[in-house]
Coordinates of C-alpha atoms in Angstrom, one line a residue:
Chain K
X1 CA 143.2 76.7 152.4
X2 CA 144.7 80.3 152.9
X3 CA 142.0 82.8 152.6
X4 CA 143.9 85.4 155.3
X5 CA 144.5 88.7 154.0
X6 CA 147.4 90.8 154.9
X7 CA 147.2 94.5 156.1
X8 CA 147.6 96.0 152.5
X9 CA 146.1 93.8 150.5
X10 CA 143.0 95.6 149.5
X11 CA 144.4 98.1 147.2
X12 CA 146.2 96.0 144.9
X13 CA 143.9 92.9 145.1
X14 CA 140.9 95.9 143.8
X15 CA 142.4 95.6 140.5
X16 CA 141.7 92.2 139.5
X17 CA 138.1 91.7 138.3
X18 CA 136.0 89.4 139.7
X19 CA 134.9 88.0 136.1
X20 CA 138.7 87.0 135.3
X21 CA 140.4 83.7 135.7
X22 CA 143.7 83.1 137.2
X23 CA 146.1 80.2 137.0
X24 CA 146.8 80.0 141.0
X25 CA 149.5 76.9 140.7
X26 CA 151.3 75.0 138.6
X27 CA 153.2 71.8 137.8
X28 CA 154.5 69.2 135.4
X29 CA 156.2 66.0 135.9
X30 CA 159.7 65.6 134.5
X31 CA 158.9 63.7 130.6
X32 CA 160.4 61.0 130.7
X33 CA 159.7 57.1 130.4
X34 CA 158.5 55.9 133.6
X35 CA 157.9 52.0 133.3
X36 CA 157.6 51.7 137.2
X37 CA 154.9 54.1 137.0
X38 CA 151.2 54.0 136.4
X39 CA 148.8 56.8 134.7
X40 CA 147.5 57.6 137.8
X41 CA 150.5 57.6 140.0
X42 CA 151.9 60.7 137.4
X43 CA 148.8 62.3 137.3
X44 CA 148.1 62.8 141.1
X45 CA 152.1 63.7 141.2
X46 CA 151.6 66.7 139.2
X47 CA 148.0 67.6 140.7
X48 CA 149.0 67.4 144.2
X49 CA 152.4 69.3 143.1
X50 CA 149.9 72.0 141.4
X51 CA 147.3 72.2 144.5
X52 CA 150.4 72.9 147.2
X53 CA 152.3 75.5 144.5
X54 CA 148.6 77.3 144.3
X55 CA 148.8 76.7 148.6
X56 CA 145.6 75.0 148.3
X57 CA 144.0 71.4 148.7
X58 CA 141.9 69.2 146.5
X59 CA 139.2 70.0 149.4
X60 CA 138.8 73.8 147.8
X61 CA 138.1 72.0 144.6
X62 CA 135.0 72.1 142.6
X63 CA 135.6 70.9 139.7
X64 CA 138.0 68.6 138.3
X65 CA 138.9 68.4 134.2
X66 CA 141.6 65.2 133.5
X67 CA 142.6 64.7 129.8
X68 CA 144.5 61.6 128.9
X69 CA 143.7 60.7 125.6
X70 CA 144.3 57.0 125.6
X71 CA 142.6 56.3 128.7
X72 CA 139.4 58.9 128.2
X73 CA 137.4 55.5 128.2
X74 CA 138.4 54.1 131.8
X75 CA 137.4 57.5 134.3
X76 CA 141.0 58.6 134.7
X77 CA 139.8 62.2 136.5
X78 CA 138.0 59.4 139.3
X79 CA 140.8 57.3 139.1
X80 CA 142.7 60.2 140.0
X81 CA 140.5 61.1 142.7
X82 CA 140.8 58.0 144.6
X83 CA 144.4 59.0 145.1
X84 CA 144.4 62.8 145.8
X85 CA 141.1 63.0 147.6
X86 CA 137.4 61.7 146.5
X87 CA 135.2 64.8 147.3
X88 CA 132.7 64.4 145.1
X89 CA 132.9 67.0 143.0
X90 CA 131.7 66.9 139.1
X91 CA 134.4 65.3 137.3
X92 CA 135.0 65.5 133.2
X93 CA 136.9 63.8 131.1
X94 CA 138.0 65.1 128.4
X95 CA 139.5 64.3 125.0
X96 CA 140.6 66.0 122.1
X97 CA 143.6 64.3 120.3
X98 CA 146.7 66.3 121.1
X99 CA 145.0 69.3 122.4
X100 CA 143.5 67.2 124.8
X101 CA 145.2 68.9 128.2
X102 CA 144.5 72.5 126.9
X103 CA 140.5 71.1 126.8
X104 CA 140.4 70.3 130.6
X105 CA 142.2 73.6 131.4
X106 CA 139.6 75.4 129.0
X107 CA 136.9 72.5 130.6
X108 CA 138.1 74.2 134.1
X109 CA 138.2 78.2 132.6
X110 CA 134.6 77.3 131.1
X111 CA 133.2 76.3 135.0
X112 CA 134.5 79.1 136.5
X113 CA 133.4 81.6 134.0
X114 CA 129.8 79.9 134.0
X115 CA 129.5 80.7 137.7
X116 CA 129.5 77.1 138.5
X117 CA 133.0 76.9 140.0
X118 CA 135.7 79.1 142.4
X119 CA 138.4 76.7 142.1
X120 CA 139.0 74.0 139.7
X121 CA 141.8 71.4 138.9
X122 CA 143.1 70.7 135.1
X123 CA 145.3 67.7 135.2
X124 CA 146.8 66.4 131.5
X125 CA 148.4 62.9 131.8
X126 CA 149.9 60.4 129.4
X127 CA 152.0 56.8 129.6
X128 CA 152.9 56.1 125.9
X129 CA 155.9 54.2 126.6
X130 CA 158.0 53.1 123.4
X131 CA 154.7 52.9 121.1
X132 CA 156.2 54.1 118.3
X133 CA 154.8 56.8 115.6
X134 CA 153.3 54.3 112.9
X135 CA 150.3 52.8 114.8
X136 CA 149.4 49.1 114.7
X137 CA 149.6 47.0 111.6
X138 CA 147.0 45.4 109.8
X139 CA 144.3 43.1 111.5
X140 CA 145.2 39.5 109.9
X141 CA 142.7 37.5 108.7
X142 CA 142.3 33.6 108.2
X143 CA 141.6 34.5 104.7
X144 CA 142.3 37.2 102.4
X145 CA 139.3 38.8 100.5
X146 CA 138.9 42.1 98.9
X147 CA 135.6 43.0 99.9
X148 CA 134.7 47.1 99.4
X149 CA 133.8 47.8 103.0
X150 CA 133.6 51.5 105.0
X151 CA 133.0 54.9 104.0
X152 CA 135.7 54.8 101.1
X153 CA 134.7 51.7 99.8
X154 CA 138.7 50.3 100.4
X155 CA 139.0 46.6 99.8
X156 CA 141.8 46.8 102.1
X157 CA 144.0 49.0 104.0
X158 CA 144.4 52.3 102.4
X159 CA 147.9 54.2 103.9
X160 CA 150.6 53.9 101.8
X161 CA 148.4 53.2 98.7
X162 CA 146.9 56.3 98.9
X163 CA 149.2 58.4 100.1
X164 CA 150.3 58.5 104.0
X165 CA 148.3 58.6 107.1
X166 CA 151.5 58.5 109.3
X167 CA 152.0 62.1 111.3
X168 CA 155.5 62.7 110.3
X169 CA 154.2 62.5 106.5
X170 CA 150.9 64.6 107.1
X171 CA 153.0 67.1 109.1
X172 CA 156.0 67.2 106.6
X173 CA 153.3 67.4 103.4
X174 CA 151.1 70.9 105.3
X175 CA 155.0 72.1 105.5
X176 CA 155.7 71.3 101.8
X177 CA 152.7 73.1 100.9
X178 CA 153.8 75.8 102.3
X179 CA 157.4 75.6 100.4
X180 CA 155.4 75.5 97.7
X181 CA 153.2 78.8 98.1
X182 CA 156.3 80.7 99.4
X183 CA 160.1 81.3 98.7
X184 CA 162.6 80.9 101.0
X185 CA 161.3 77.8 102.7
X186 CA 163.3 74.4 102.6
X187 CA 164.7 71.4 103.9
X188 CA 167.4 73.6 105.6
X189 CA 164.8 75.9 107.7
X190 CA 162.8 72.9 108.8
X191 CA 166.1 71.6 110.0
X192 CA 166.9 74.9 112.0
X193 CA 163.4 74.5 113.9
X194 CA 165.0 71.1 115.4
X195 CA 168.1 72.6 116.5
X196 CA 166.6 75.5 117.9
X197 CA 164.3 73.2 119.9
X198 CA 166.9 70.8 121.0
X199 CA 169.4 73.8 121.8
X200 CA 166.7 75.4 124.0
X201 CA 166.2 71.7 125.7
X202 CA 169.5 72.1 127.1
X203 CA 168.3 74.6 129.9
X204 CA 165.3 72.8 130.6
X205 CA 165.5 70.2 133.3
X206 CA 161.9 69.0 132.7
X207 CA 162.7 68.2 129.7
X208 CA 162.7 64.2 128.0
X209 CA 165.8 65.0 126.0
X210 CA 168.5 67.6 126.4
X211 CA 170.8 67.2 124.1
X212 CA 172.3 69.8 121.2
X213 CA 172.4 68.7 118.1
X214 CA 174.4 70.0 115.4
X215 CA 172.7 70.8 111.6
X216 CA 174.6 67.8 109.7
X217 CA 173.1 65.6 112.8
X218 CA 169.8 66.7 112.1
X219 CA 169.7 66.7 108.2
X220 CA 171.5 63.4 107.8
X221 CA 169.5 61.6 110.7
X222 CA 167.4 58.8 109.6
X223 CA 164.8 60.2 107.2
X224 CA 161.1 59.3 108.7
X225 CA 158.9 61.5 105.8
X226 CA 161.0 63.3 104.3
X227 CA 161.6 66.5 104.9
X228 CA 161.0 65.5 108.6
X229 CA 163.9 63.3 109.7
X230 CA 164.4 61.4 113.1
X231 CA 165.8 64.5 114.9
X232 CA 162.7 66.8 113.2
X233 CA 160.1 64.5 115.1
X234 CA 158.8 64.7 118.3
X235 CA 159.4 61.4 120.8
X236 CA 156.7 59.2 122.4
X237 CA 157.0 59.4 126.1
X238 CA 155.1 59.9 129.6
X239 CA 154.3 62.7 131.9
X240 CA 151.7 64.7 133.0
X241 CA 151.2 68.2 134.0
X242 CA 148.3 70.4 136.2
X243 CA 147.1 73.8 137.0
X244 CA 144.9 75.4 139.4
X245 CA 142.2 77.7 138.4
X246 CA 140.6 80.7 140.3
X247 CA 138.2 82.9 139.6
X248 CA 139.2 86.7 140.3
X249 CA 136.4 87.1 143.2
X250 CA 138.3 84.4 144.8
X251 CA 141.6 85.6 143.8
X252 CA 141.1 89.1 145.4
X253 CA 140.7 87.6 148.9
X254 CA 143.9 85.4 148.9
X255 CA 146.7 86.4 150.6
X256 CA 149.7 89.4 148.7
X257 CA 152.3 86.3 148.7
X258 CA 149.6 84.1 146.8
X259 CA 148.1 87.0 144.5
X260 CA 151.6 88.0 143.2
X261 CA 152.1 84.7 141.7
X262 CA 148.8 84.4 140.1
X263 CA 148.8 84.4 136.5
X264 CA 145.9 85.8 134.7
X265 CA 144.5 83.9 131.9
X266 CA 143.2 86.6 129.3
X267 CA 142.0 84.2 126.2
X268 CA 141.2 80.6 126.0
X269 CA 140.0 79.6 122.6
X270 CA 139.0 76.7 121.6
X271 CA 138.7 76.0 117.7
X272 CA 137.6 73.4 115.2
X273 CA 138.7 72.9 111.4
X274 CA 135.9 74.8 109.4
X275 CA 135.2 73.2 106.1
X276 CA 138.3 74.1 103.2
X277 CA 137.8 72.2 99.8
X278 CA 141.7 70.3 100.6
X279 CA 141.1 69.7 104.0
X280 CA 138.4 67.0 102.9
X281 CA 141.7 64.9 102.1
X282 CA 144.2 65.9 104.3
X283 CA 143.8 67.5 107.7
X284 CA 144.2 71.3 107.1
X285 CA 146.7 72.4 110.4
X286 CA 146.3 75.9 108.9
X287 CA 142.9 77.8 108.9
X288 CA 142.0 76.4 112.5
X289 CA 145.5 77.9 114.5
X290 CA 144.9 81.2 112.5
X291 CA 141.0 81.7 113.5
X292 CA 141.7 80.3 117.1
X293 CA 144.9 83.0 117.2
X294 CA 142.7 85.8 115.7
X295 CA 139.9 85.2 118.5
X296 CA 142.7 85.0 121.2
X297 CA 144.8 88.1 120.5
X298 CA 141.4 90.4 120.2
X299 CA 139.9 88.6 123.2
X300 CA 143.0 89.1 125.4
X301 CA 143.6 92.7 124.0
X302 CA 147.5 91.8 122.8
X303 CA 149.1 91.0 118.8
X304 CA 152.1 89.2 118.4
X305 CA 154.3 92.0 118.8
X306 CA 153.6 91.7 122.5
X307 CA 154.3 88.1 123.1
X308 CA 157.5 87.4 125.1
X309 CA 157.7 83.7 124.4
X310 CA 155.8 81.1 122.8
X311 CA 155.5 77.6 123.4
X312 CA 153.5 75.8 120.0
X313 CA 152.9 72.7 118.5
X314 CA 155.6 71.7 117.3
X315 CA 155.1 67.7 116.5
X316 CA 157.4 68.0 114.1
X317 CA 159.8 70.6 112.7
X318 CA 157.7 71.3 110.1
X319 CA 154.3 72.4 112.1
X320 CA 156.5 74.6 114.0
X321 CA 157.3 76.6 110.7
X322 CA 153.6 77.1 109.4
X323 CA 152.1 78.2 113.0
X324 CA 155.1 81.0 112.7
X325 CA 152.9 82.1 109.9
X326 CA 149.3 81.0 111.4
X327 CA 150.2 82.5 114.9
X328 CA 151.2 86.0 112.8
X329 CA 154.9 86.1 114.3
X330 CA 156.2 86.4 111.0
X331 CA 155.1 88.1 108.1
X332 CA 152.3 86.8 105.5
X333 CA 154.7 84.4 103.6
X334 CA 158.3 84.9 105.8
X335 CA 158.5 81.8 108.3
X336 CA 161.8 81.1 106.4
X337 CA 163.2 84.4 107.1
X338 CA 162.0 84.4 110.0
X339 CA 163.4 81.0 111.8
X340 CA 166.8 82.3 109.3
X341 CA 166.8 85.4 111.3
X342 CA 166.7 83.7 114.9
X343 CA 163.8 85.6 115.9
X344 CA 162.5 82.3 117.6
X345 CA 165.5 81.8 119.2
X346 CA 165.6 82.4 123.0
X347 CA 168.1 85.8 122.4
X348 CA 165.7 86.7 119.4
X349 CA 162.5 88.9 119.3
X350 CA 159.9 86.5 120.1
X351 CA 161.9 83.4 121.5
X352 CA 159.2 80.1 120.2
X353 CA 159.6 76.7 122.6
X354 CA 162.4 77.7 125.2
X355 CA 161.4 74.6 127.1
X356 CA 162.6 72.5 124.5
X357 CA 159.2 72.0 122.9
X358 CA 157.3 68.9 122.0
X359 CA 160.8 68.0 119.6
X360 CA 163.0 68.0 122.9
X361 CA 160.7 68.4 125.9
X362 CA 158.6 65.5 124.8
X363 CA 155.0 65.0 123.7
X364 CA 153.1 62.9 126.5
X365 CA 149.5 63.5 124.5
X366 CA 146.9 64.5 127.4
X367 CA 149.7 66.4 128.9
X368 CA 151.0 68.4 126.6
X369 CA 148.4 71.1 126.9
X370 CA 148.5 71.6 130.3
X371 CA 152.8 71.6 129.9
X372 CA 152.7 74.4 127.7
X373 CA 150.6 76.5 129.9
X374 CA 153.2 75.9 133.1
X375 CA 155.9 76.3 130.9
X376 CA 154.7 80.5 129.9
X377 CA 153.1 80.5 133.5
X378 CA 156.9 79.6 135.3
X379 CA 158.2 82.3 132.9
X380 CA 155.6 85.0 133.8
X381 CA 156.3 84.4 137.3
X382 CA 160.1 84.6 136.9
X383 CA 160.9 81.4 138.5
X384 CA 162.2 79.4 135.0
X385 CA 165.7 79.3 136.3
X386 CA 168.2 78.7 133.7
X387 CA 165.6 79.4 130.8
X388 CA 164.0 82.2 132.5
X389 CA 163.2 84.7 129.7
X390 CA 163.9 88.0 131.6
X391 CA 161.3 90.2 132.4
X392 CA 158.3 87.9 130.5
X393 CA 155.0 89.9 131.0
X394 CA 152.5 88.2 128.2
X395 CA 153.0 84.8 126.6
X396 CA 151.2 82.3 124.5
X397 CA 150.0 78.8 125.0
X398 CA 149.0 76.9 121.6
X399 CA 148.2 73.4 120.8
X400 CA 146.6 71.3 117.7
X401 CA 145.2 68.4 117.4
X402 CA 144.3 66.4 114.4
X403 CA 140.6 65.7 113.7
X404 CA 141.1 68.8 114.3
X405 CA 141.2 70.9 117.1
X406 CA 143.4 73.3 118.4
X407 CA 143.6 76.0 121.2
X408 CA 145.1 78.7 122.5
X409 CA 145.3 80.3 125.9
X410 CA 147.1 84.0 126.0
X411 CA 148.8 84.2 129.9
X412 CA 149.7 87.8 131.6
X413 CA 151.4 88.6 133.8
X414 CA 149.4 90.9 136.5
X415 CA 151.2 92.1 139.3
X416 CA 148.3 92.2 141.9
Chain H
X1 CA 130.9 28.5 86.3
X2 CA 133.9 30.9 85.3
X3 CA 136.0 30.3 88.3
X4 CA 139.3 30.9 86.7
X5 CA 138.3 34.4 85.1
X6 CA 140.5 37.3 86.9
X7 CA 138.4 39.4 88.5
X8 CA 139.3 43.1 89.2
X9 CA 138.5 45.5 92.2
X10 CA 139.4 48.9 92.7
X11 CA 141.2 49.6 95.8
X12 CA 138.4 51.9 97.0
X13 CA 134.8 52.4 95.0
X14 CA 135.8 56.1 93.8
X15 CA 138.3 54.3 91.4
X16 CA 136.4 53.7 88.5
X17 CA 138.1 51.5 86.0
X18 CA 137.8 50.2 82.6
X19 CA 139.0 51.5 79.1
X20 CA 139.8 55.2 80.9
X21 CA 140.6 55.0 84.8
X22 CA 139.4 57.5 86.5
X23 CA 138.0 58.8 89.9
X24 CA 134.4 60.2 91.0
X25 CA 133.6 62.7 93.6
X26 CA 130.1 63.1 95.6
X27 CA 129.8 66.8 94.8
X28 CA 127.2 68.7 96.6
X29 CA 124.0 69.4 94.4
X30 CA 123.8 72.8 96.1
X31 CA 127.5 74.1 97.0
X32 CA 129.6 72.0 94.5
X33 CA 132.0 70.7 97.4
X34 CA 133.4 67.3 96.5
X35 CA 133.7 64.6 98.1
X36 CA 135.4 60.5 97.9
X37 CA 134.1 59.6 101.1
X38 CA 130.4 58.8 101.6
X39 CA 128.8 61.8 103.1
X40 CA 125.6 61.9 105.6
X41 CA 125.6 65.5 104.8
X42 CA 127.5 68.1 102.9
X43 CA 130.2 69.5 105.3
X44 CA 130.1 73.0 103.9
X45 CA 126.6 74.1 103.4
X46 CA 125.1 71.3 105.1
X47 CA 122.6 70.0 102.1
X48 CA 122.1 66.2 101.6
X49 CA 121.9 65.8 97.5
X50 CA 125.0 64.8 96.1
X51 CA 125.7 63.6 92.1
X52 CA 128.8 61.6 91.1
X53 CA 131.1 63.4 89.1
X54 CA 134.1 62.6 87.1
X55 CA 137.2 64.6 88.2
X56 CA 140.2 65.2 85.7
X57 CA 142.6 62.8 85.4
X58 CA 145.4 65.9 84.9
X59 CA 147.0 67.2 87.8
X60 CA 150.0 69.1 89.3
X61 CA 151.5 68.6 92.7
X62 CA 150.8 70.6 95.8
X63 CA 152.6 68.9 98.1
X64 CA 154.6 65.5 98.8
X65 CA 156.6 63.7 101.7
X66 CA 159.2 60.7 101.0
X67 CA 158.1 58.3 103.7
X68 CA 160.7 56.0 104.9
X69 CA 159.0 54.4 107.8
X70 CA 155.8 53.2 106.0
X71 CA 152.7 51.1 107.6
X72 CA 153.7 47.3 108.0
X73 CA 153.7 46.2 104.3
X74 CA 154.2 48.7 102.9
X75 CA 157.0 49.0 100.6
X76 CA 159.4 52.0 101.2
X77 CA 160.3 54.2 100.6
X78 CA 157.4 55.9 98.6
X79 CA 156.1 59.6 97.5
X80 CA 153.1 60.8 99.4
X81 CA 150.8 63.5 98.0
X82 CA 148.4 66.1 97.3
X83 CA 147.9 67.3 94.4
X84 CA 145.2 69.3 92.6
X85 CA 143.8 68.0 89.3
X86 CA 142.6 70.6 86.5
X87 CA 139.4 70.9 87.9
X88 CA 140.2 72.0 90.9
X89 CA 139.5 69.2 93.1
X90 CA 142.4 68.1 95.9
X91 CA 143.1 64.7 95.9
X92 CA 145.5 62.7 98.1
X93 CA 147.3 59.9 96.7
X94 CA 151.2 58.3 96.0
X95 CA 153.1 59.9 93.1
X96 CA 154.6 56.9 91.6
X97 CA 156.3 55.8 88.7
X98 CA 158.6 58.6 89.6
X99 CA 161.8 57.9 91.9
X100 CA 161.6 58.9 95.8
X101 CA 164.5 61.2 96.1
X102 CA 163.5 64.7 96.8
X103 CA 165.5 66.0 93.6
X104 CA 163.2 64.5 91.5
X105 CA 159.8 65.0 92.7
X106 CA 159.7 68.7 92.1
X107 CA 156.6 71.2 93.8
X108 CA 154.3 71.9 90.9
X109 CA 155.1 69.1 88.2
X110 CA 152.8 68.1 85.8
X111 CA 151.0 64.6 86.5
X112 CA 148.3 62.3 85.2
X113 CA 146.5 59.5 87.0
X114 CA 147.4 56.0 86.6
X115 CA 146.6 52.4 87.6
X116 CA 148.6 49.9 89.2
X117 CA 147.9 46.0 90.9
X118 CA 148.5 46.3 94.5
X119 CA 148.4 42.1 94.8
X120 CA 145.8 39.9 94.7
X121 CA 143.3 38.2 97.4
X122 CA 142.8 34.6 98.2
X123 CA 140.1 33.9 96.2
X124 CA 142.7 35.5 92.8
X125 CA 140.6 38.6 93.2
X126 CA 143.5 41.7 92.2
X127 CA 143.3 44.8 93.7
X128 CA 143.9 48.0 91.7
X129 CA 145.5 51.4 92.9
X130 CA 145.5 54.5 91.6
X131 CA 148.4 56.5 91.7
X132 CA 149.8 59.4 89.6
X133 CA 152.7 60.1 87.6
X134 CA 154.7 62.4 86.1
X135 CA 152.9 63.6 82.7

């Protein structure tokens, strides 16, 4: 661990306050498919990657927060442990659908801002391999009998009878809702999301796909739930992604080199779906993402206006056009002028998923959360290469997951 | 014994059938939230005494997706939705009756609940659907 300080480090490092929390280092695996791989050997990839950026070891660890959502049953933060360094420190793991990785960085913010922690690793890992979007089929029976059984009473299996449970259909129906309540919104502007995402992908090398699409790809890909064809949908895939979190006390006696890339977290929220009369049918994607983005922006002192990039949900092309609206980059009502105007674009006025987002990038589950954050962090610290958004100061991290939960963490740049 | 009398079930128990099919809601005795799913407690105020209520069978269309790439047996494509009946209450369910082509189902169209065999058990018990089409 580096704890030197050079000769003029006092002045500057007396403007971070001890109470803050920094993201020291950072990493994500490439997504990918890695069938030679294990959970665990991607996980301790991108935590001992984060550890050396933050020039730091898993020895100046207290805490440790690992999200992974299909393996939050089998002690994947341990199992991580016994490959990057058991040291005994309190280990949680966390999950919380897809905003799984943003809960062990919050899990990580939480400990240091309780007092309980200086340092702390949050590591977001995920191995879905080619699982596919539509979940396992039917359990089969020796014999058939309709017999009312769970909390609906359903003789039998109830998606696709009453209506769809598959995410491409519940995402594509909370973007048709929103066609309906405002003009200007349509199968077209959906469509532009994807090629925005996929054009962006092309800079990224981290990313699962890089490949440009043109419109008529897009629109006449195979249709999945309509409005959200193939090419509208996020893939299945592996990866994982970790960051390094300081408190400011510790921060402040680091070294200039160290401090200057430090990234200071200013909000973390972390929101549930309050009770709506629709969302007892459907999951509502909508009130959540607004009350977590209303708590971030006056907790980290910035509105929209200030964001230099944003990386956001977008599962499919759909979600990414209501949290235009829910995050307040548009206008009340104008996500279709808005994506039509190229605002999101990475030349336009608030540039949304320059990495590619979850459409191109890739959507590993538990990592996801901890992706986005490296992506707006590598940005803030100017070292995003090809993508590098010039001069990024203030970016915004957001996740959802269904069930629901969804968070938010607002990153700043602080020259210290 | 009347073994070979065709027996009906509704695909879940807030299908009520008979002359009129219609569904019932658990609405809060205190708030008026409704609910189709059995509830320990009323999500929005919290309250624990709920009455069955019928719910309009008249609706209109919030939302819909065309799903191509449906659960295993389940034929596709088909039109998912939400609409909102006359009372007010949301309700998630296929449009059918109506074809799947995006043309068609139009955002805000008139619809009315209707009933429709989803197949039978081994035993020659038939499950019944609910669905809505256009009015």
């Amino acid at each position: 661990m580096a704890t030197t300080k050079s000769p003029t480090a006092k002045s500057s490092a007396g403007r971070i306050s001890d109470d803050s929390v920094w993201i020291l280092g950072t990493h994500m695996t490439r997504f990918a498919r890695y069938p030679d791989k294990d959970v665990v050997d991607l996980a301790a990839e991108a935590s001992i990657a984060a550890l050396e950026d933050g020039n730091v070891t898993i020895h100046d660890m207290d805490v440790l927060a690992a999200g992974s959502l299909f393996n939050a049953g089998t002690g994947v933060g341990q199992r991580i442990q016994k490959q990057i360094g058991q040291t005994g420190i309190p280990v949680f793991n966390v999950a919380n659908a897809c905003a799984t990785g943003a809960t062990a960085v919050r899990t990580v913010y939480l400990s240091i801002k309780a007092g309980e922690a200086d340092l702390g690793l949050a590591v977001g890992v995920e191995q879905m391999g080619k699982m596919g979007l539509l979940g396992g089929a039917g359990t089969k029976k020796e014999k058939k009998v309709y017999e009312p059984s769970g909390r609906y009473g359903a003789v039998t299996g109830i998606d696709g009878y009453i209506g769809t449970e598959g995410m491409p259909g519940v995402f594509a129906q909370a973007g048709m809702e929103y066609a309906n309540t405002y003009d200007g919104v349509g199968f077209e502007q959906f469509a532009r999301v994807a090629y925005k995402n996929h054009l962006h992908s092309t800079l990224n090398p981290l990313a699962q796909y890089r490949k440009e699409f043109t419109m008529d790809e897009i629109m006449t890909s195979p249709t999945m739930s309509y409005p959200n064809t193939l090419l509208m949908c996020c893939p299945t895939g592996d990866g994982a992604a970790a960051a390094v979190l300081v408190s400011g006390q510790r921060l402040k006696a680091m070294p200039a080199q160290v401090r200057r890339r430090a990234v200071k977290i200013s909000a973390s929220v972390l929101t549930s779906d309050p009770y709506t009369e629709a969302s007892q049918v459907q999951p509502d994607v909508n009130t959540l993402t607004r009350n977590a983005a209303t708590k971030a922006y006056e907790t980290a002192g910035v509105g929209p206006k200030d964001l230099d990039l944003v990386e956001l949900h977008d599962c499919f092309a759909t979600a990414e056009l209501i949290h235009y609206d829910n995050l307040g980059l548009c206008e009340p009502g104008a996500a279709g002028d808005f994506i039509d105007s190229g605002a999101p674009f990475r030349d336009g006025t608030t540039p949304v998923n320059v990495s590619g987002g979850l459409i191109s990038k890739g959507h590993p589950i538990g990592a996801t959360g901890v992706a986005n954050v490296f992506e707006v962090t590598t940005h803030l610290r100017g070292e995003a290469g090809d993508r590098q958004i010039a001069d990024a100061k203030v970016g915004l991290a957001h996740v959802i997951g269904l069930g629901s939960a969804c968070a938010i963490h607002v990153l700043e740049k602080a020259a210290v | 014994m009347e073994a070979d009398t065709p027996t009906q079930v509704p695909l879940v128990s807030y299908l009520r059938l008979g002359s009129e099919a219609h569904l019932v809601a658990n609405e809060c005795t205190n708030c008026g939230a409704r609910f189709f799913d059995r509830r320990n407690a009323c999500a929005q105020c919290g309250l624990r005494e709920f009455k069955n209520v019928r719910v309009d069978n008249a609706a209109k269309l919030k939302a819909f997706t065309i799903v191509h790439r449906a659960a295993p047996g389940i034929p596709a494509p088909y039109v998912s939705a939400i609409v909102e009946t006359t009372d007010g209450t949301t309700v998630r369910s296929n449009v059918v009756n109506c074809e799947p082509d995006p043309e068609v189902v139009q955002l805000g169209m008139e619809l009315k609940l209707t009933t429709y065999s989803i197949g039978s058990d081994d035993d020659g018990t038939e499950a019944i659907a609910f669905g809505y089409q256009p009015a």
